[in-house]
mmCIF file of C-alpha atoms in Angstrom:
data_model
loop_
_atom_site.group_PDB
_atom_site.id
_atom_site.type_symbol
_atom_site.label_atom_id
_atom_site.label_comp_id
_atom_site.label_asym_id
_atom_site.label_seq_id
_atom_site.Cartn_x
_atom_site.Cartn_y
_atom_site.Cartn_z
ATOM 1 C CA MET A 1 0.000 0.000 0.000
ATOM 2 C CA GLU A 2 1.231 3.496 -0.755
ATOM 3 C CA GLU A 3 -0.006 6.531 1.103
ATOM 4 C CA GLU A 4 -1.234 9.512 -0.888
ATOM 5 C CA LYS A 5 -1.816 13.092 0.193
ATOM 6 C CA ILE A 6 -4.689 13.970 2.493
ATOM 7 C CA TYR A 7 -7.805 15.006 0.588
ATOM 8 C CA ASP A 8 -10.545 17.236 1.933
ATOM 9 C CA CYS A 9 -13.083 14.755 0.601
ATOM 10 C CA ILE A 10 -13.073 11.497 -1.304
ATOM 11 C CA ILE A 11 -16.176 10.548 -3.261
ATOM 12 C CA VAL A 12 -16.961 6.939 -4.148
ATOM 13 C CA GLY A 13 -18.969 6.619 -7.348
ATOM 14 C CA ALA A 14 -19.428 8.860 -10.397
ATOM 15 C CA GLY A 15 -23.207 8.861 -10.571
ATOM 16 C CA PRO A 16 -25.286 12.076 -10.568
ATOM 17 C CA GLY A 17 -24.888 12.443 -6.785
ATOM 18 C CA GLY A 18 -21.139 11.892 -6.660
ATOM 19 C CA LEU A 19 -20.486 14.144 -9.641
ATOM 20 C CA GLN A 20 -22.694 16.931 -8.304
ATOM 21 C CA ALA A 21 -20.819 16.769 -4.994
ATOM 22 C CA ALA A 22 -17.486 16.891 -6.843
ATOM 23 C CA ILE A 23 -18.621 19.949 -8.804
ATOM 24 C CA TYR A 24 -19.634 21.807 -5.640
ATOM 25 C CA LEU A 25 -16.474 20.915 -3.731
ATOM 26 C CA GLY A 26 -14.331 21.787 -6.740
ATOM 27 C CA ARG A 27 -16.016 25.194 -6.917
ATOM 28 C CA TYR A 28 -15.119 25.684 -3.261
ATOM 29 C CA ASN A 29 -11.492 25.046 -4.306
ATOM 30 C CA ARG A 30 -11.389 21.963 -2.104
ATOM 31 C CA ASN A 31 -8.981 19.109 -2.687
ATOM 32 C CA VAL A 32 -11.407 16.429 -3.823
ATOM 33 C CA LEU A 33 -10.900 12.997 -5.368
ATOM 34 C CA LEU A 34 -13.647 10.944 -7.005
ATOM 35 C CA ILE A 35 -12.998 7.204 -7.409
ATOM 36 C CA ASP A 36 -15.252 5.333 -9.840
ATOM 37 C CA ARG A 37 -15.254 1.695 -10.915
ATOM 38 C CA GLY A 38 -17.337 2.307 -14.069
ATOM 39 C CA GLY A 39 -20.782 1.109 -15.010
ATOM 40 C CA GLY A 40 -23.772 2.040 -12.918
ATOM 41 C CA ARG A 41 -27.506 2.376 -13.461
ATOM 42 C CA THR A 42 -27.451 5.950 -14.727
ATOM 43 C CA LEU A 43 -24.686 5.220 -17.233
ATOM 44 C CA HIS A 44 -26.818 2.488 -18.827
ATOM 45 C CA ALA A 45 -30.047 4.508 -18.988
ATOM 46 C CA LYS A 46 -30.936 5.046 -22.640
ATOM 47 C CA GLN A 47 -33.137 8.080 -22.022
ATOM 48 C CA ILE A 48 -33.889 10.197 -18.972
ATOM 49 C CA GLU A 49 -36.854 12.511 -19.459
ATOM 50 C CA ASN A 50 -37.448 13.779 -15.921
ATOM 51 C CA PHE A 51 -34.148 15.585 -15.323
ATOM 52 C CA LEU A 52 -34.706 19.351 -15.106
ATOM 53 C CA SER A 53 -33.980 21.288 -18.354
ATOM 54 C CA TRP A 54 -33.614 18.183 -20.568
ATOM 55 C CA ASN A 55 -36.537 16.901 -22.645
ATOM 56 C CA SER A 56 -34.544 13.714 -23.038
ATOM 57 C CA ILE A 57 -30.929 12.850 -22.322
ATOM 58 C CA SER A 58 -29.106 9.558 -21.977
ATOM 59 C CA GLY A 59 -27.534 8.600 -18.695
ATOM 60 C CA LYS A 60 -24.168 8.375 -20.444
ATOM 61 C CA GLU A 61 -24.466 12.000 -21.548
ATOM 62 C CA ILE A 62 -25.216 13.099 -17.983
ATOM 63 C CA ILE A 63 -22.193 11.194 -16.653
ATOM 64 C CA ASP A 64 -19.828 12.352 -19.415
ATOM 65 C CA LYS A 65 -20.886 15.991 -19.058
ATOM 66 C CA GLY A 66 -20.665 15.714 -15.265
ATOM 67 C CA ILE A 67 -17.139 14.321 -15.392
ATOM 68 C CA ASP A 68 -16.008 17.134 -17.703
ATOM 69 C CA GLN A 69 -17.669 19.721 -15.465
ATOM 70 C CA ALA A 70 -16.137 18.318 -12.267
ATOM 71 C CA LYS A 71 -12.669 18.236 -13.848
ATOM 72 C CA ALA A 72 -13.096 21.829 -15.028
ATOM 73 C CA PHE A 73 -13.501 22.873 -11.381
ATOM 74 C CA GLY A 74 -10.368 21.020 -10.326
ATOM 75 C CA ALA A 75 -11.749 17.718 -9.036
ATOM 76 C CA SER A 76 -9.479 14.699 -9.547
ATOM 77 C CA ILE A 77 -11.162 11.597 -10.974
ATOM 78 C CA GLU A 78 -9.564 8.186 -10.834
ATOM 79 C CA ALA A 79 -10.763 4.852 -12.192
ATOM 80 C CA GLY A 80 -10.698 2.184 -9.519
ATOM 81 C CA ARG A 81 -12.677 -0.103 -7.275
ATOM 82 C CA VAL A 82 -12.930 0.843 -3.604
ATOM 83 C CA THR A 83 -12.559 -2.287 -1.478
ATOM 84 C CA GLY A 84 -12.665 -0.896 2.034
ATOM 85 C CA ILE A 85 -13.099 2.174 4.208
ATOM 86 C CA ALA A 86 -11.794 2.583 7.752
ATOM 87 C CA LYS A 87 -11.579 5.547 10.095
ATOM 88 C CA SER A 88 -8.774 6.316 12.502
ATOM 89 C CA GLY A 89 -8.784 10.060 12.818
ATOM 90 C CA LEU A 90 -8.744 10.381 9.043
ATOM 91 C CA PHE A 91 -10.632 8.115 6.654
ATOM 92 C CA HIS A 92 -8.515 5.422 5.023
ATOM 93 C CA ILE A 93 -9.901 4.367 1.642
ATOM 94 C CA SER A 94 -8.470 1.276 -0.018
ATOM 95 C CA ALA A 95 -8.760 1.034 -3.805
ATOM 96 C CA ASP A 96 -6.762 -1.126 -6.209
ATOM 97 C CA LYS A 97 -3.826 -1.651 -3.805
ATOM 98 C CA LYS A 98 -3.615 2.057 -3.042
ATOM 99 C CA LEU A 99 -4.437 3.822 0.208
ATOM 100 C CA PHE A 100 -6.050 7.251 0.115
ATOM 101 C CA LEU A 101 -6.525 9.530 3.117
ATOM 102 C CA SER A 102 -9.320 12.034 3.555
ATOM 103 C CA GLU A 103 -11.077 14.269 6.085
ATOM 104 C CA PHE A 104 -14.531 13.372 4.704
ATOM 105 C CA VAL A 105 -16.072 10.703 2.508
ATOM 106 C CA ILE A 106 -19.166 10.752 0.299
ATOM 107 C CA VAL A 107 -20.488 7.347 -0.763
ATOM 108 C CA SER A 108 -22.450 7.434 -4.016
ATOM 109 C CA SER A 109 -21.961 3.880 -5.258
ATOM 110 C CA GLY A 110 -25.605 3.138 -6.033
ATOM 111 C CA VAL A 111 -27.320 -0.173 -6.615
ATOM 112 C CA ARG A 112 -27.539 -2.848 -9.286
ATOM 113 C CA ASP A 113 -30.790 -4.248 -10.628
ATOM 114 C CA ASN A 114 -31.628 -7.921 -10.332
ATOM 115 C CA ILE A 115 -32.102 -8.749 -14.008
ATOM 116 C CA PRO A 116 -33.876 -12.018 -14.873
ATOM 117 C CA ASN A 117 -32.124 -14.489 -17.142
ATOM 118 C CA ILE A 118 -34.181 -14.010 -20.294
ATOM 119 C CA ARG A 119 -32.812 -14.537 -23.803
ATOM 120 C CA ASN A 120 -32.735 -11.475 -26.057
ATOM 121 C CA LEU A 121 -33.296 -9.149 -23.087
ATOM 122 C CA HIS A 122 -30.284 -6.882 -23.526
ATOM 123 C CA LYS A 123 -31.354 -5.932 -27.052
ATOM 124 C CA PHE A 124 -34.313 -4.127 -25.511
ATOM 125 C CA PHE A 125 -32.887 -3.059 -22.137
ATOM 126 C CA GLY A 126 -33.656 0.603 -21.470
ATOM 127 C CA LYS A 127 -35.644 0.896 -24.714
ATOM 128 C CA SER A 128 -38.693 -1.268 -24.094
ATOM 129 C CA PHE A 129 -37.514 -3.409 -21.149
ATOM 130 C CA PHE A 130 -37.605 -1.372 -17.937
ATOM 131 C CA THR A 131 -36.949 -1.910 -14.230
ATOM 132 C CA CYS A 132 -38.113 1.356 -12.622
ATOM 133 C CA VAL A 133 -41.649 2.728 -12.649
ATOM 134 C CA ASP A 134 -40.534 6.203 -11.551
ATOM 135 C CA CYS A 135 -37.871 6.368 -14.259
ATOM 136 C CA ASP A 136 -39.646 4.724 -17.171
ATOM 137 C CA GLY A 137 -43.298 4.131 -16.342
ATOM 138 C CA TYR A 138 -44.272 7.039 -18.583
ATOM 139 C CA ASN A 139 -42.779 5.220 -21.581
ATOM 140 C CA THR A 140 -45.411 2.484 -21.253
ATOM 141 C CA THR A 141 -48.308 4.936 -21.705
ATOM 142 C CA GLY A 142 -51.025 3.438 -23.901
ATOM 143 C CA LYS A 143 -48.884 0.410 -24.796
ATOM 144 C CA LYS A 144 -49.357 -3.329 -24.420
ATOM 145 C CA LEU A 145 -47.486 -3.993 -21.167
ATOM 146 C CA VAL A 146 -46.228 -7.187 -19.561
ATOM 147 C CA ILE A 147 -45.149 -6.960 -15.923
ATOM 148 C CA ILE A 148 -42.910 -9.747 -14.619
ATOM 149 C CA GLY A 149 -42.011 -10.427 -10.994
ATOM 150 C CA ASP A 150 -42.732 -12.792 -8.135
ATOM 151 C CA SER A 151 -44.218 -11.050 -5.109
ATOM 152 C CA ILE A 152 -47.263 -9.252 -3.762
ATOM 153 C CA GLU A 153 -45.435 -6.007 -4.564
ATOM 154 C CA THR A 154 -45.483 -6.970 -8.252
ATOM 155 C CA VAL A 155 -49.269 -7.372 -8.019
ATOM 156 C CA ARG A 156 -49.572 -3.929 -6.442
ATOM 157 C CA LEU A 157 -47.342 -2.554 -9.197
ATOM 158 C CA ALA A 158 -49.802 -3.873 -11.801
ATOM 159 C CA PHE A 159 -52.664 -1.947 -10.182
ATOM 160 C CA ALA A 160 -50.553 1.216 -10.078
ATOM 161 C CA MET A 161 -49.502 0.901 -13.727
ATOM 162 C CA LYS A 162 -53.125 0.555 -14.819
ATOM 163 C CA GLN A 163 -54.123 3.654 -12.859
ATOM 164 C CA MET A 164 -51.306 5.776 -14.301
ATOM 165 C CA PHE A 165 -50.185 4.549 -17.701
ATOM 166 C CA THR A 166 -51.973 1.775 -19.589
ATOM 167 C CA LYS A 167 -55.081 -0.390 -19.401
ATOM 168 C CA ASP A 168 -53.569 -3.253 -21.430
ATOM 169 C CA ILE A 169 -51.604 -5.241 -18.831
ATOM 170 C CA THR A 170 -50.578 -8.868 -18.513
ATOM 171 C CA LEU A 171 -49.075 -9.839 -15.155
ATOM 172 C CA ILE A 172 -46.638 -12.770 -15.155
ATOM 173 C CA LEU A 173 -45.632 -14.218 -11.780
ATOM 174 C CA ILE A 174 -43.019 -16.978 -11.747
ATOM 175 C CA SER A 175 -44.140 -18.954 -8.686
ATOM 176 C CA TYR A 176 -45.925 -16.551 -6.328
ATOM 177 C CA SER A 177 -49.670 -17.119 -5.985
ATOM 178 C CA PRO A 178 -51.628 -14.027 -4.865
ATOM 179 C CA PRO A 179 -54.374 -14.323 -2.221
ATOM 180 C CA ALA A 180 -57.933 -14.812 -3.465
ATOM 181 C CA ASP A 181 -58.949 -11.193 -2.852
ATOM 182 C CA PHE A 182 -56.068 -9.930 -4.979
ATOM 183 C CA ARG A 183 -56.966 -12.393 -7.731
ATOM 184 C CA GLY A 184 -60.506 -11.095 -7.654
ATOM 185 C CA GLU A 185 -59.317 -7.513 -7.918
ATOM 186 C CA LEU A 186 -57.018 -8.376 -10.823
ATOM 187 C CA SER A 187 -59.978 -9.939 -12.614
ATOM 188 C CA ALA A 188 -62.152 -6.906 -11.899
ATOM 189 C CA GLU A 189 -59.445 -4.634 -13.309
ATOM 190 C CA ALA A 190 -59.108 -6.833 -16.417
ATOM 191 C CA ILE A 191 -55.447 -7.551 -15.666
ATOM 192 C CA GLU A 192 -54.614 -11.007 -16.993
ATOM 193 C CA LEU A 193 -52.712 -13.126 -14.457
ATOM 194 C CA ILE A 194 -50.273 -15.704 -15.804
ATOM 195 C CA GLN A 195 -47.963 -17.993 -13.849
ATOM 196 C CA GLY A 196 -44.767 -19.277 -15.400
ATOM 197 C CA ALA A 197 -41.094 -18.484 -15.983
ATOM 198 C CA PRO A 198 -40.105 -16.174 -18.876
ATOM 199 C CA ARG A 199 -37.575 -17.652 -21.300
ATOM 200 C CA GLU A 200 -37.138 -15.270 -24.239
ATOM 201 C CA ILE A 201 -38.208 -11.918 -25.620
ATOM 202 C CA ILE A 202 -39.432 -12.254 -29.198
ATOM 203 C CA GLY A 203 -38.617 -9.531 -31.704
ATOM 204 C CA THR A 204 -35.822 -8.126 -33.815
ATOM 205 C CA GLU A 205 -36.036 -4.351 -34.202
ATOM 206 C CA LYS A 206 -39.127 -4.120 -32.033
ATOM 207 C CA MET A 207 -40.404 -6.100 -29.037
ATOM 208 C CA GLU A 208 -43.249 -8.388 -30.094
ATOM 209 C CA ALA A 209 -43.870 -10.906 -27.315
ATOM 210 C CA ILE A 210 -42.465 -12.707 -24.310
ATOM 211 C CA GLU A 211 -42.183 -16.494 -24.394
ATOM 212 C CA LEU A 212 -42.386 -18.665 -21.275
ATOM 213 C CA GLU A 213 -40.452 -21.846 -20.540
ATOM 214 C CA ASP A 214 -43.533 -23.911 -21.446
ATOM 215 C CA GLY A 215 -43.742 -22.281 -24.884
ATOM 216 C CA ARG A 216 -46.656 -19.941 -24.253
ATOM 217 C CA ARG A 217 -46.277 -16.495 -25.807
ATOM 218 C CA PHE A 218 -47.847 -13.218 -24.753
ATOM 219 C CA ALA A 219 -47.796 -10.225 -27.072
ATOM 220 C CA CYS A 220 -46.310 -7.020 -25.671
ATOM 221 C CA ASP A 221 -44.786 -3.696 -26.680
ATOM 222 C CA VAL A 222 -42.999 -3.115 -23.378
ATOM 223 C CA ILE A 223 -41.954 -5.094 -20.286
ATOM 224 C CA LEU A 224 -41.578 -3.857 -16.711
ATOM 225 C CA SER A 225 -39.411 -6.125 -14.553
ATOM 226 C CA ASP A 226 -39.877 -6.164 -10.765
ATOM 227 C CA PHE A 227 -37.143 -8.229 -9.125
ATOM 228 C CA GLY A 228 -35.584 -5.542 -6.926
ATOM 229 C CA PHE A 229 -31.919 -4.619 -6.648
ATOM 230 C CA GLU A 230 -28.762 -5.111 -4.582
ATOM 231 C CA LEU A 231 -26.788 -2.391 -2.814
ATOM 232 C CA ASN A 232 -23.254 -1.700 -4.031
ATOM 233 C CA ASP A 233 -21.946 -1.425 -0.490
ATOM 234 C CA ASP A 234 -19.564 -4.346 0.077
ATOM 235 C CA PHE A 235 -16.712 -1.926 0.860
ATOM 236 C CA LEU A 236 -18.694 -0.577 3.838
ATOM 237 C CA ALA A 237 -18.782 -3.984 5.553
ATOM 238 C CA GLY A 238 -16.062 -3.058 8.053
ATOM 239 C CA LEU A 239 -18.014 -0.086 9.403
ATOM 240 C CA SER A 240 -20.797 -0.199 11.969
ATOM 241 C CA LEU A 241 -23.392 1.986 10.274
ATOM 242 C CA GLN A 242 -27.034 2.431 11.230
ATOM 243 C CA ARG A 243 -29.486 0.867 8.810
ATOM 244 C CA ASP A 244 -33.236 0.962 8.427
ATOM 245 C CA SER A 245 -34.590 -2.232 10.003
ATOM 246 C CA ARG A 246 -37.083 -2.872 7.201
ATOM 247 C CA SER A 247 -35.286 -1.916 3.987
ATOM 248 C CA GLY A 248 -31.640 -2.390 5.020
ATOM 249 C CA HIS A 249 -30.761 0.999 3.547
ATOM 250 C CA TYR A 250 -28.547 3.410 5.452
ATOM 251 C CA VAL A 251 -30.021 5.967 7.830
ATOM 252 C CA VAL A 252 -28.726 9.498 7.228
ATOM 253 C CA SER A 253 -29.254 12.992 8.609
ATOM 254 C CA ARG A 254 -30.942 15.836 6.733
ATOM 255 C CA ASN A 255 -27.526 16.638 5.224
ATOM 256 C CA TYR A 256 -26.994 12.953 4.312
ATOM 257 C CA GLU A 257 -24.370 12.219 6.954
ATOM 258 C CA SER A 258 -24.451 8.606 8.129
ATOM 259 C CA SER A 259 -24.195 7.439 11.732
ATOM 260 C CA LEU A 260 -20.397 7.615 11.343
ATOM 261 C CA THR A 261 -19.249 11.227 11.648
ATOM 262 C CA GLY A 262 -17.793 12.527 8.395
ATOM 263 C CA LEU A 263 -19.184 9.742 6.171
ATOM 264 C CA TYR A 264 -22.045 10.832 3.916
ATOM 265 C CA ILE A 265 -24.253 8.444 1.940
ATOM 266 C CA ILE A 266 -26.238 9.760 -1.014
ATOM 267 C CA GLY A 267 -28.401 8.204 -3.701
ATOM 268 C CA PRO A 268 -30.267 4.889 -3.473
ATOM 269 C CA LEU A 269 -28.096 3.519 -0.656
ATOM 270 C CA ASN A 270 -29.925 5.741 1.816
ATOM 271 C CA THR A 271 -33.595 5.604 2.764
ATOM 272 C CA GLY A 272 -34.695 8.365 0.383
ATOM 273 C CA GLN A 273 -36.163 8.129 -3.110
ATOM 274 C CA ASP A 274 -34.064 6.676 -5.929
ATOM 275 C CA GLN A 275 -33.884 9.143 -8.836
ATOM 276 C CA ALA A 276 -30.992 10.765 -10.700
ATOM 277 C CA VAL A 277 -32.241 14.293 -10.043
ATOM 278 C CA ILE A 278 -32.721 13.555 -6.326
ATOM 279 C CA ALA A 279 -29.243 12.037 -6.007
ATOM 280 C CA ALA A 280 -27.784 15.171 -7.598
ATOM 281 C CA GLY A 281 -29.554 17.328 -5.020
ATOM 282 C CA GLU A 282 -28.292 15.133 -2.199
ATOM 283 C CA GLY A 283 -24.750 15.443 -3.555
ATOM 284 C CA ALA A 284 -25.018 19.226 -3.528
ATOM 285 C CA ALA A 285 -26.409 19.262 0.030
ATOM 286 C CA ALA A 286 -23.676 16.934 1.322
ATOM 287 C CA ALA A 287 -20.941 18.992 -0.339
ATOM 288 C CA ILE A 288 -22.268 22.256 1.112
ATOM 289 C CA ASP A 289 -22.363 20.714 4.584
ATOM 290 C CA ILE A 290 -18.821 19.334 4.251
ATOM 291 C CA ASN A 291 -17.503 22.707 3.135
ATOM 292 C CA LYS A 292 -19.066 24.358 6.202
ATOM 293 C CA ARG A 293 -17.434 21.718 8.387
ATOM 294 C CA LEU A 294 -14.051 22.364 6.762
ATOM 295 C CA LEU A 295 -14.528 26.061 7.399
ATOM 296 C CA LYS A 296 -15.455 25.162 10.981
ATOM 297 C CA ILE A 297 -18.454 27.481 10.959
#
């Protein structure tokens, strides 16, 4: 391990939250380092239509523009995978056999979707195969929608989608069997309930249908997948941080500081809402608070 200089703040993850924090801290002329392993949900988003001032922009464009903007204000950005964080006076951040030291840390490492193993899926991912109702529900408006999942929450999602976006819904549950009252409500709402495991998405240029393992096919224009996600937080395992007992997400203050003084957690790792524009706001708030702490005011 080689020791580097002491940074005012190290940011883990170059999503909207981490980049917005880097921009603010750079504008304060703080010594800030952002470490990013690449990938991420925002980077893979084909179109984002609910980010202020953009009718539509890809996640990659947001990240690329954010990186350029952060660098323009003096932030250092390094490719690497953070493997551990410890605190002994300063924060010690381990990444790719290097040791970095910092007064403060902002964690913006995000989550990864649980994607079902369905043939031909990646051809349509982000275009007509979606995983987030808040991000992409609007893009199912008036279309023939298949919802796939395996829990009571997936059933509730079907009701919500019908109320907001489309009346043409087929609900496919792999093994979960809803209670009788939910089945009755699905029938009353004209939401077709199918049980079985999806095998393949049919279509070349355009999504046409989803095929199940038993060969049944159901026509669709769009698919909404509801299998949850995993937190990208393995590097926090050595820290005793307060979590929400129900969701497992990290509890933070109004300025997004975790239960460990000096460590801020922004984006979908905390208990707030998971949206690019919200993460950016959290990054700004965390950076402003850190700068005040550095000023000791």
